[in-house]
Protein backbone atom coordinates (compact mmCIF):
# COMPACT_ATOMS: atom_id res chain seq x y z
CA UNK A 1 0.00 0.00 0.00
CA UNK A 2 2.81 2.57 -0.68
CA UNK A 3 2.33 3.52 -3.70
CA UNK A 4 -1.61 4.34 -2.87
CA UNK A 5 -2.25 7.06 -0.81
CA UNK A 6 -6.30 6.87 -0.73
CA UNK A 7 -8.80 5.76 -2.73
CA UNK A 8 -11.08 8.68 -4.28
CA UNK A 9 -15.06 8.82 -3.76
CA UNK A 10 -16.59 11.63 -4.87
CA UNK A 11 -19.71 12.02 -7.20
CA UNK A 12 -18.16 11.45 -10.11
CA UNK A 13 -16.05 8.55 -9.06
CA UNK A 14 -19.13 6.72 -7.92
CA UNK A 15 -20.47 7.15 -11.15
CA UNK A 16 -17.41 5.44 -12.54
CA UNK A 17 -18.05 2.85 -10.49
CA UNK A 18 -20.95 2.06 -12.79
CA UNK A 19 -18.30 1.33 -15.37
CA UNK A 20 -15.92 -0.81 -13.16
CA UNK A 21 -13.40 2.12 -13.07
CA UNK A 22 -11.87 2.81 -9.81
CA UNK A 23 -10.06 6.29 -8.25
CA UNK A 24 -7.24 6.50 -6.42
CA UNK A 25 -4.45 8.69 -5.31
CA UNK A 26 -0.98 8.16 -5.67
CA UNK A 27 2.51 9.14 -5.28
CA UNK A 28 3.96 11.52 -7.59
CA UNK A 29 6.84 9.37 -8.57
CA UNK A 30 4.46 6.09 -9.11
CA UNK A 31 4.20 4.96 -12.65
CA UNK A 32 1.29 3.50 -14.53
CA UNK A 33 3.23 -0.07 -15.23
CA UNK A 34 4.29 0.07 -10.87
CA UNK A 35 0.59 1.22 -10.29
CA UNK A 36 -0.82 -1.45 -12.51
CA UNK A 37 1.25 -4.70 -11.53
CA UNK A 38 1.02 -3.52 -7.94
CA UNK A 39 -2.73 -3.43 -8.36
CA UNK A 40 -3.14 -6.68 -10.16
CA UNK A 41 -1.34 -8.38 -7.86
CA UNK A 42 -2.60 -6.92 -4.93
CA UNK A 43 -6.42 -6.98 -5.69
CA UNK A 44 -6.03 -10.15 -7.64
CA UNK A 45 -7.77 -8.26 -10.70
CA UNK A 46 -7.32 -7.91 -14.42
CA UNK A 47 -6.48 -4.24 -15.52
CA UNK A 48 -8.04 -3.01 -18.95
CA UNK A 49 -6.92 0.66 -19.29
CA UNK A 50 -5.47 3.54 -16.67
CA UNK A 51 -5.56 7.06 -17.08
CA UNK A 52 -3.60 9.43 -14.71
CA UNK A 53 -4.05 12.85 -14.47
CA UNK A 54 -2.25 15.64 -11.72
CA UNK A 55 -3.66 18.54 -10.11
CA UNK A 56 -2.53 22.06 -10.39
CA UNK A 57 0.08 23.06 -8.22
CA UNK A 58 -1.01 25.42 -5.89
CA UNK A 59 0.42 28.28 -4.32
CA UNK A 60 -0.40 29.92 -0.74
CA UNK A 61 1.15 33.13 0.21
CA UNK A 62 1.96 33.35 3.89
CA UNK A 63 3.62 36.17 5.18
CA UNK A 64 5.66 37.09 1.86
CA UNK A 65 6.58 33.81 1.44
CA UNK A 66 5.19 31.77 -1.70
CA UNK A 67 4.75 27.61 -0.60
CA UNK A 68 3.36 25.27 -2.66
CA UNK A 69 0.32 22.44 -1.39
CA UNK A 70 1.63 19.13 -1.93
CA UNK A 71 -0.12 17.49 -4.97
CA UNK A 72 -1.01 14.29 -6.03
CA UNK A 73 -1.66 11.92 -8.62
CA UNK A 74 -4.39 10.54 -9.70
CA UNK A 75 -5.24 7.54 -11.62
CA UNK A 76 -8.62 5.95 -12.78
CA UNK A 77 -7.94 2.68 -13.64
CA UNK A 78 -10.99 0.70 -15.80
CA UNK A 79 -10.72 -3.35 -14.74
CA UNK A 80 -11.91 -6.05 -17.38
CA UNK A 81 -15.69 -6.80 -17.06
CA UNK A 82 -16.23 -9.35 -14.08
CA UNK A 83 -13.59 -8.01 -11.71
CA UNK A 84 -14.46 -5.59 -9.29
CA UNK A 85 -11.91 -3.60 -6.15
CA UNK A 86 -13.64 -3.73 -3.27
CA UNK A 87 -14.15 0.02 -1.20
CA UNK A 88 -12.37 0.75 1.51
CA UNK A 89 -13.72 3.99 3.63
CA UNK A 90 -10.72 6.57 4.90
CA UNK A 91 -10.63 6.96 8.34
């Protein structure tokens, strides 16, 4: 579970959820192949397609000084039709 920070429910990822894709964030350095063969093995699932995107750095100002929010990644990763991840909650 290092390369997975959380997994992702929002509205829109539950309606992905309709179409056996699953959220989750990751670390920055994590790769799609490391994601992917961590997942498969993990989950004991087939993968069909992953798509990652990453947030917009952002900037806070705090007394003159300019920081930037750590980001992550995030991938939505679509599993072959009879395989399904199942939710865990974040506590």
């Amino acid at each position: 579970m290092d390369e997975i920070n959380n997994q992702v429910l929002t509205e829109k990822t539950i309606r992905l959820l309709q179409n056996n894709q699953y959220t989750f964030d990751v670390k920055l350095e994590s790769t799609k192949t490391e994601i992917k063969d961590w997942i498969e093995k993990f989950f004991d699932v087939r993968v069909k397609a992953m798509n990652s995107l990453r947030s917009p750095k952002r900037i806070r100002n705090r007394r003159r000084k300019e920081s930037s929010l750590v980001d992550n990644k995030r991938m939505i990763i679509t599993l072959q039709p009879g395989y399904s991840i199942p939710l865990f909650l974040n506590e």
